[in-house]
């Protein structure tokens, strides 16, 4: 038995101007309060529709109630898409939604008497909450009563004492029965067993309850029948009706002329619900005009076994006191019957109406209907939570204020009836704060004010709105040449303020700005941690530095990236030994220097010329005389390689001398090269002119041995000169153009191109080429350093303009 009633009248939805709300806002330094003063609905829009469902109590759980989709006029599946919820007051879920069809079903068996007590009709309002967008539908569930309770008297037997002189028509109030059902299923009437003296009347009390009164139809005669037993039956209106009975014992008393009479037939009193136990409520009094024991009055509550009776009476004084805590939310008033009985058994009755006054003894309640967490950052006006508030008190004690801390980027907005929504106040930034602890404070306006606090935690989900950021915009890495392949040369690092995949960074190399730079064969990068590796051994002499770009990208969607520049400086290693340019060491006949015996100390014999392919201090050269035939006769200048006599020559000095000169760089460890010089001491030879041939011939005739020696030396010198000329001509003719007239006729050529000192620290630069001129006539030979001839170098070389170098004159003597 179930029906659905859809009608017009006092509607539940929508709520517009007919709901009178008073808003009260209080601004504090640290709190923002959103206040709404709720006053019950006074006027509803005429013609607005409401949905009310009706169901019988005790119906089984899971029973179909209604097709909610159809009743709300929604599309099929829309309830599921929008996360529909059914919300009742006080977190009681009397109805549920079928997870497949979203039909409205009973969630539990309903007991009307438990839910509504004696209130009729029993209506349970509820809301249907939809999200995306947020929408409320107001509805109500009426629980219809079934006849599941029979009337029940407080006692199984009642005792009445009636004087035999009582005249017919006298009324005697009886204890009433209780029926927990309501409406037609509640108690309807009383009947009494058949007898010649009494009949029973059914009366309505001020609170709507029915009570019986016994009416005397025929006078009693104690001598004829001193005691009567009657059966009183209470009937409800169910089908079939239920009933309850009690026995009435009537004792017929001897003459007692007067029954007690109360000063008032009805007393009224108001007491607050928080009155302490034992407190005096009122004192009633009755008077009996009889004397003696017939005039002594005792008091009693007529319904002493009533389960809802929180009062007690002093039988002698008539003081009524509180014996049980009152609760305005449970009962707002009580109707108490008081009986005064004299010593002769006669009694009188009065009524006491006690109205309970509400005090602010109930804290507000907050019911969370919907909570969304996490919420995305960068989006404004996001509905975080939907909740309702209520207070079981009444009047001003029921008025409610909701608030949250004002230092939070959230707002409370009142919605329909007692619902609120918690929304974001603008866009949130997860990188600034990823989690919020929100305390919702609900305070009533009673005295004293009571409040409830509800804490929720809202997390902010990440959106890829931050690009990776490098710790530096430019990185400078240094690696020494001749490194091992796959050497870790440094790292780049970038961080992303986002989280999850949005914060995972991958690294890659950007194409070089110089297309000639073979970056892919020089370095590689670990995509996960940004470590850089040299793929092959680097050569400072070929590549001193190079630059490239690095890209850091996250794995978000869309991916964001940033760039940094990396400069790699190749550090020079002392991997080149000095190379001697002069005297030549290419396997030709050793060079012999001729020195006249008349030479003075400091006479320039020759100059050792060497270069070093390294740079910096690795290319700084020093010269040292390693071996000599006669130590102390010759010396080498450490910085320029000049070989000079250390003292005056004498006839005792040997003719032939062998000198070994060591050339050493300043690297760590140092590298070196050596060169061997042959020096021949010649008599009668003075620099810068050789003796005339005629003089030499005369001396040769005078001394045959000297002639032979001179001829031999001249032959050797000629052979050496010829070899030098041939060597120089072959080397220089490959690149040089024809020598101009008036210049030395020998060819010119390049020294090896790899002999370079970029720093110009004292050795010969790659930018110098030399002309060698041998002149005759006077018998003097010269080795000259003439002007530099600028070559065309590769792009990575360093071009410099060089000044003309000074001439170094070395003597050769040919016999």
Short mmCIF file of N, CA and C in Angstrom, two decimals, residues 470 492-495 505-509 525-531 550-553:
data_model
loop_
_atom_site.label_atom_id
_atom_site.label_comp_id
_atom_site.label_asym_id
_atom_site.label_seq_id
_atom_site.Cartn_x
_atom_site.Cartn_y
_atom_site.Cartn_z
N UNK A 470 66.07 26.26 -14.51
CA UNK A 470 67.45 25.87 -14.26
C UNK A 470 68.00 26.62 -13.07
N UNK A 492 73.77 19.65 -15.31
CA UNK A 492 72.84 20.77 -15.25
C UNK A 492 71.64 20.31 -14.43
N UNK A 493 70.98 21.24 -13.80
CA UNK A 493 69.88 20.89 -12.92
C UNK A 493 68.74 21.88 -13.08
N UNK A 494 67.54 21.34 -13.22
CA UNK A 494 66.33 22.16 -13.30
C UNK A 494 65.27 21.57 -12.39
N UNK A 495 64.50 22.42 -11.78
CA UNK A 495 63.41 21.97 -10.90
C UNK A 495 62.09 22.54 -11.39
N UNK A 505 61.21 16.06 -14.82
CA UNK A 505 61.96 16.82 -15.82
C UNK A 505 62.82 15.88 -16.65
N UNK A 506 62.85 16.10 -17.96
CA UNK A 506 63.74 15.39 -18.87
C UNK A 506 64.63 16.41 -19.56
N UNK A 507 65.86 15.99 -19.83
CA UNK A 507 66.86 16.89 -20.40
C UNK A 507 67.24 16.43 -21.81
N UNK A 508 67.55 17.38 -22.66
CA UNK A 508 67.99 17.08 -24.03
C UNK A 508 68.91 18.19 -24.51
N UNK A 509 69.71 17.86 -25.52
CA UNK A 509 70.64 18.83 -26.11
C UNK A 509 69.95 19.56 -27.26
N UNK A 525 73.93 13.82 -22.92
CA UNK A 525 73.31 14.18 -21.64
C UNK A 525 72.37 13.07 -21.20
N UNK A 526 72.38 12.80 -19.90
CA UNK A 526 71.44 11.84 -19.32
C UNK A 526 70.08 12.52 -19.21
N UNK A 527 69.09 11.96 -19.89
CA UNK A 527 67.78 12.62 -19.96
C UNK A 527 67.10 12.71 -18.60
N UNK A 528 67.48 11.84 -17.65
CA UNK A 528 66.78 11.81 -16.37
C UNK A 528 67.39 12.73 -15.33
N UNK A 529 68.74 12.83 -15.31
CA UNK A 529 69.36 13.61 -14.23
C UNK A 529 70.22 14.77 -14.71
N UNK A 530 70.36 14.98 -16.02
CA UNK A 530 71.09 16.13 -16.54
C UNK A 530 72.59 16.01 -16.49
N UNK A 531 73.14 14.80 -16.26
CA UNK A 531 74.59 14.64 -16.26
C UNK A 531 75.12 14.69 -17.68
N UNK A 550 70.95 23.46 -23.62
CA UNK A 550 70.29 22.32 -22.98
C UNK A 550 68.84 22.70 -22.72
N UNK A 551 67.95 21.78 -23.02
CA UNK A 551 66.52 22.00 -22.83
C UNK A 551 66.02 21.08 -21.72
N UNK A 552 65.26 21.67 -20.78
CA UNK A 552 64.61 20.90 -19.71
C UNK A 552 63.11 21.00 -19.92
N UNK A 553 62.43 19.86 -20.07
CA UNK A 553 60.98 19.83 -20.32
C UNK A 553 60.32 18.92 -19.30
#
